[in-house]
Every structure is written in structure tokens, then in C-alpha cells.
JSON list of C-alpha atoms in Angstrom, two decimals:
[
{"chain": "A", "resi": 15, "resn": "MET", "atom": "CA", "xyz": [122.53, 64.57, -29.59]},
{"chain": "A", "resi": 16, "resn": "SER", "atom": "CA", "xyz": [125.28, 65.66, -27.20]},
{"chain": "A", "resi": 17, "resn": "ASN", "atom": "CA", "xyz": [124.76, 62.48, -25.19]},
{"chain": "A", "resi": 18, "resn": "LEU", "atom": "CA", "xyz": [125.91, 60.34, -28.13]},
{"chain": "A", "resi": 19, "resn": "GLY", "atom": "CA", "xyz": [129.49, 61.47, -27.44]},
{"chain": "A", "resi": 20, "resn": "ASN", "atom": "CA", "xyz": [129.36, 59.73, -24.07]},
{"chain": "A", "resi": 21, "resn": "GLY", "atom": "CA", "xyz": [129.83, 56.37, -25.78]},
{"chain": "A", "resi": 22, "resn": "ALA", "atom": "CA", "xyz": [133.44, 56.91, -26.90]},
{"chain": "A", "resi": 23, "resn": "ALA", "atom": "CA", "xyz": [135.14, 56.13, -23.57]},
{"chain": "A", "resi": 24, "resn": "PRO", "atom": "CA", "xyz": [133.11, 52.96, -22.85]},
{"chain": "A", "resi": 25, "resn": "ALA", "atom": "CA", "xyz": [133.62, 51.78, -26.44]},
{"chain": "A", "resi": 26, "resn": "ALA", "atom": "CA", "xyz": [137.38, 52.14, -26.05]},
{"chain": "A", "resi": 27, "resn": "ARG", "atom": "CA", "xyz": [137.29, 49.98, -22.91]},
{"chain": "A", "resi": 28, "resn": "PHE", "atom": "CA", "xyz": [134.84, 47.41, -24.27]},
{"chain": "A", "resi": 29, "resn": "ASP", "atom": "CA", "xyz": [137.21, 44.60, -25.35]},
{"chain": "A", "resi": 30, "resn": "ALA", "atom": "CA", "xyz": [139.15, 44.69, -22.08]},
{"chain": "A", "resi": 31, "resn": "GLU", "atom": "CA", "xyz": [135.97, 44.77, -20.03]},
{"chain": "A", "resi": 32, "resn": "VAL", "atom": "CA", "xyz": [134.49, 41.80, -21.90]},
{"chain": "A", "resi": 33, "resn": "ALA", "atom": "CA", "xyz": [137.72, 39.86, -21.29]},
{"chain": "A", "resi": 34, "resn": "THR", "atom": "CA", "xyz": [137.55, 40.71, -17.58]},
{"chain": "A", "resi": 35, "resn": "ALA", "atom": "CA", "xyz": [133.90, 39.68, -17.42]},
{"chain": "A", "resi": 36, "resn": "ARG", "atom": "CA", "xyz": [134.68, 36.34, -19.08]},
{"chain": "A", "resi": 37, "resn": "THR", "atom": "CA", "xyz": [137.53, 35.69, -16.64]},
{"chain": "A", "resi": 38, "resn": "ARG", "atom": "CA", "xyz": [135.29, 36.47, -13.67]},
{"chain": "A", "resi": 39, "resn": "ALA", "atom": "CA", "xyz": [132.48, 34.33, -15.07]},
{"chain": "A", "resi": 40, "resn": "THR", "atom": "CA", "xyz": [134.72, 31.28, -15.43]},
{"chain": "A", "resi": 41, "resn": "SER", "atom": "CA", "xyz": [136.16, 31.66, -11.95]},
{"chain": "A", "resi": 42, "resn": "THR", "atom": "CA", "xyz": [132.92, 32.41, -10.07]},
{"chain": "A", "resi": 43, "resn": "ALA", "atom": "CA", "xyz": [130.13, 30.08, -9.01]},
{"chain": "A", "resi": 44, "resn": "ALA", "atom": "CA", "xyz": [126.97, 30.21, -11.09]},
{"chain": "A", "resi": 45, "resn": "PHE", "atom": "CA", "xyz": [124.29, 32.66, -10.01]},
{"chain": "A", "resi": 46, "resn": "THR", "atom": "CA", "xyz": [121.54, 31.00, -8.02]},
{"chain": "A", "resi": 47, "resn": "ARG", "atom": "CA", "xyz": [118.13, 32.63, -8.06]},
{"chain": "A", "resi": 48, "resn": "ALA", "atom": "CA", "xyz": [117.00, 33.57, -4.57]},
{"chain": "A", "resi": 49, "resn": "ARG", "atom": "CA", "xyz": [113.61, 32.49, -3.24]},
{"chain": "A", "resi": 50, "resn": "LEU", "atom": "CA", "xyz": [110.96, 34.92, -4.49]},
{"chain": "A", "resi": 51, "resn": "GLY", "atom": "CA", "xyz": [110.08, 37.41, -1.76]},
{"chain": "A", "resi": 52, "resn": "SER", "atom": "CA", "xyz": [113.23, 36.76, 0.28]},
{"chain": "A", "resi": 53, "resn": "ARG", "atom": "CA", "xyz": [115.67, 39.44, 1.37]},
{"chain": "A", "resi": 54, "resn": "ALA", "atom": "CA", "xyz": [118.26, 38.06, -1.07]},
{"chain": "A", "resi": 55, "resn": "ASP", "atom": "CA", "xyz": [115.67, 38.39, -3.87]},
{"chain": "A", "resi": 56, "resn": "MET", "atom": "CA", "xyz": [114.99, 41.99, -2.84]},
{"chain": "A", "resi": 57, "resn": "GLU", "atom": "CA", "xyz": [118.73, 42.74, -2.81]},
{"chain": "A", "resi": 58, "resn": "THR", "atom": "CA", "xyz": [118.93, 41.50, -6.40]},
{"chain": "A", "resi": 59, "resn": "PHE", "atom": "CA", "xyz": [116.17, 43.95, -7.34]},
{"chain": "A", "resi": 60, "resn": "LEU", "atom": "CA", "xyz": [117.96, 46.75, -5.47]},
{"chain": "A", "resi": 61, "resn": "HIS", "atom": "CA", "xyz": [121.17, 46.09, -7.39]},
{"chain": "A", "resi": 62, "resn": "LEU", "atom": "CA", "xyz": [119.30, 46.05, -10.70]},
{"chain": "A", "resi": 63, "resn": "GLU", "atom": "CA", "xyz": [117.60, 49.35, -9.88]},
{"chain": "A", "resi": 64, "resn": "MET", "atom": "CA", "xyz": [120.92, 50.93, -8.93]},
{"chain": "A", "resi": 65, "resn": "ILE", "atom": "CA", "xyz": [122.55, 49.71, -12.15]},
{"chain": "A", "resi": 66, "resn": "TYR", "atom": "CA", "xyz": [119.68, 51.19, -14.14]},
{"chain": "A", "resi": 67, "resn": "LYS", "atom": "CA", "xyz": [119.79, 54.46, -12.18]},
{"chain": "A", "resi": 68, "resn": "ASP", "atom": "CA", "xyz": [123.53, 54.90, -12.56]},
{"chain": "A", "resi": 69, "resn": "ASN", "atom": "CA", "xyz": [123.66, 53.95, -16.24]},
{"chain": "A", "resi": 70, "resn": "PHE", "atom": "CA", "xyz": [120.37, 55.23, -17.66]},
{"chain": "A", "resi": 71, "resn": "GLY", "atom": "CA", "xyz": [117.93, 56.65, -15.13]},
{"chain": "A", "resi": 72, "resn": "CYS", "atom": "CA", "xyz": [117.53, 59.80, -13.09]},
{"chain": "A", "resi": 73, "resn": "ASP", "atom": "CA", "xyz": [118.43, 61.99, -16.07]},
{"chain": "A", "resi": 74, "resn": "ASN", "atom": "CA", "xyz": [121.57, 60.04, -16.97]},
{"chain": "A", "resi": 75, "resn": "HIS", "atom": "CA", "xyz": [121.81, 59.57, -20.72]},
{"chain": "A", "resi": 76, "resn": "GLY", "atom": "CA", "xyz": [124.58, 57.22, -21.72]},
{"chain": "A", "resi": 77, "resn": "SER", "atom": "CA", "xyz": [127.03, 57.75, -18.90]},
{"chain": "A", "resi": 78, "resn": "PRO", "atom": "CA", "xyz": [130.69, 57.92, -20.02]},
{"chain": "A", "resi": 79, "resn": "ASN", "atom": "CA", "xyz": [131.54, 55.93, -16.88]},
{"chain": "A", "resi": 80, "resn": "PRO", "atom": "CA", "xyz": [129.00, 53.14, -16.57]},
{"chain": "A", "resi": 81, "resn": "LEU", "atom": "CA", "xyz": [128.60, 51.34, -13.28]},
{"chain": "A", "resi": 82, "resn": "MET", "atom": "CA", "xyz": [131.25, 48.62, -12.98]},
{"chain": "A", "resi": 83, "resn": "GLU", "atom": "CA", "xyz": [130.92, 47.49, -9.35]},
{"chain": "A", "resi": 84, "resn": "LEU", "atom": "CA", "xyz": [127.85, 46.80, -7.24]},
{"chain": "A", "resi": 85, "resn": "SER", "atom": "CA", "xyz": [127.17, 49.21, -4.41]},
{"chain": "A", "resi": 86, "resn": "PRO", "atom": "CA", "xyz": [126.99, 47.82, -0.87]},
{"chain": "A", "resi": 87, "resn": "ILE", "atom": "CA", "xyz": [123.56, 47.37, 0.66]},
{"chain": "A", "resi": 88, "resn": "VAL", "atom": "CA", "xyz": [123.21, 48.34, 4.32]},
{"chain": "A", "resi": 89, "resn": "TRP", "atom": "CA", "xyz": [119.95, 47.41, 6.02]},
{"chain": "A", "resi": 90, "resn": "THR", "atom": "CA", "xyz": [118.94, 49.70, 8.91]},
{"chain": "A", "resi": 91, "resn": "SER", "atom": "CA", "xyz": [115.68, 47.83, 9.62]},
{"chain": "A", "resi": 92, "resn": "GLU", "atom": "CA", "xyz": [113.61, 45.05, 8.04]},
{"chain": "A", "resi": 93, "resn": "SER", "atom": "CA", "xyz": [112.37, 47.50, 5.41]},
{"chain": "A", "resi": 94, "resn": "THR", "atom": "CA", "xyz": [114.84, 50.40, 5.13]},
{"chain": "A", "resi": 95, "resn": "GLY", "atom": "CA", "xyz": [118.47, 50.96, 4.32]},
{"chain": "A", "resi": 96, "resn": "THR", "atom": "CA", "xyz": [120.88, 52.34, 1.77]},
{"chain": "A", "resi": 97, "resn": "ILE", "atom": "CA", "xyz": [122.44, 51.07, -1.42]},
{"chain": "A", "resi": 98, "resn": "GLY", "atom": "CA", "xyz": [125.54, 53.11, -2.02]},
{"chain": "A", "resi": 99, "resn": "ASN", "atom": "CA", "xyz": [124.43, 56.60, -1.02]},
{"chain": "A", "resi": 100, "resn": "ALA", "atom": "CA", "xyz": [120.78, 56.11, -2.02]},
{"chain": "A", "resi": 101, "resn": "PRO", "atom": "CA", "xyz": [118.23, 55.46, 0.73]},
{"chain": "A", "resi": 102, "resn": "PHE", "atom": "CA", "xyz": [115.46, 52.96, 0.12]},
{"chain": "A", "resi": 103, "resn": "GLU", "atom": "CA", "xyz": [112.31, 51.87, 1.86]},
{"chain": "A", "resi": 104, "resn": "ILE", "atom": "CA", "xyz": [110.48, 48.65, 1.03]},
{"chain": "A", "resi": 105, "resn": "ARG", "atom": "CA", "xyz": [107.11, 47.62, 2.36]},
{"chain": "A", "resi": 106, "resn": "LEU", "atom": "CA", "xyz": [106.90, 44.17, 3.83]},
{"chain": "A", "resi": 107, "resn": "GLU", "atom": "CA", "xyz": [104.02, 41.86, 3.00]},
{"chain": "A", "resi": 108, "resn": "PRO", "atom": "CA", "xyz": [101.90, 40.75, 6.02]},
{"chain": "A", "resi": 109, "resn": "GLU", "atom": "CA", "xyz": [103.63, 37.35, 6.07]},
{"chain": "A", "resi": 110, "resn": "GLY", "atom": "CA", "xyz": [107.07, 39.02, 6.29]},
{"chain": "A", "resi": 111, "resn": "THR", "atom": "CA", "xyz": [108.14, 38.64, 2.67]},
{"chain": "A", "resi": 112, "resn": "TYR", "atom": "CA", "xyz": [109.14, 41.43, 0.32]},
{"chain": "A", "resi": 113, "resn": "PRO", "atom": "CA", "xyz": [106.84, 42.54, -2.50]},
{"chain": "A", "resi": 114, "resn": "GLU", "atom": "CA", "xyz": [107.38, 41.55, -6.09]},
{"chain": "A", "resi": 115, "resn": "ASP", "atom": "CA", "xyz": [106.98, 45.11, -7.37]},
{"chain": "A", "resi": 116, "resn": "ARG", "atom": "CA", "xyz": [110.03, 47.02, -8.49]},
{"chain": "A", "resi": 117, "resn": "ILE", "atom": "CA", "xyz": [111.74, 49.60, -6.30]},
{"chain": "A", "resi": 118, "resn": "ASN", "atom": "CA", "xyz": [112.84, 53.05, -7.38]},
{"chain": "A", "resi": 119, "resn": "VAL", "atom": "CA", "xyz": [116.07, 54.10, -5.65]},
{"chain": "A", "resi": 120, "resn": "CYS", "atom": "CA", "xyz": [116.41, 57.50, -7.39]}
]
């Protein structure tokens, strides 16, 4: 029950954040889906996992400061790197593409 109190700060910022999101959406090119199995596709999955982790996962329960900016991805090899401060390792398929399974960056 104590986690329910974490919603007050985000609720207070909600209208301003929606207005900012609308402004960004109208001034930014439309999102183009990357080719399945490509590095760009894998980076999309990494960002989604990080958003989930920061806002809901890894024992977070309704963060009072939800993630508002995407963390940078730094590749250290074809299959390893960091997103923000979290290391990740991804297996490559034999043909050099990335797998379709989800990645846990906790």
C-alpha cells in the first residue's frame, strides 16, 4: 500500500508532460520500425527493457520519478555493451542477426 503514494508527484506533472510529449511528437519524424533482427531493432528492445526496469521492474513499484529520457547505448562488441549503467549481453544468431527474444537488463 505504501507504493500507492508514489503516484502523487507524477500525477502533478502529468498535464505538463503530456503537453511536452505532444510538442515533441509534432516536431519529430515518425518512428520507423527497424528491420527485425537488426542492431537498430535490438536497441529498441533494449530501450523498452530499460524503461520497464526503471519504471516497474527490479523491485520498483510505481517510481515517483519515472524514466523521462532514454539512456545511451554503448556497444563494446557485436553482442555486449551497456545501456545507461546496466551491462547487457545478447547472443547473435548464426547468420549474424539478433534474436527475437526479450532481453533482461536488470
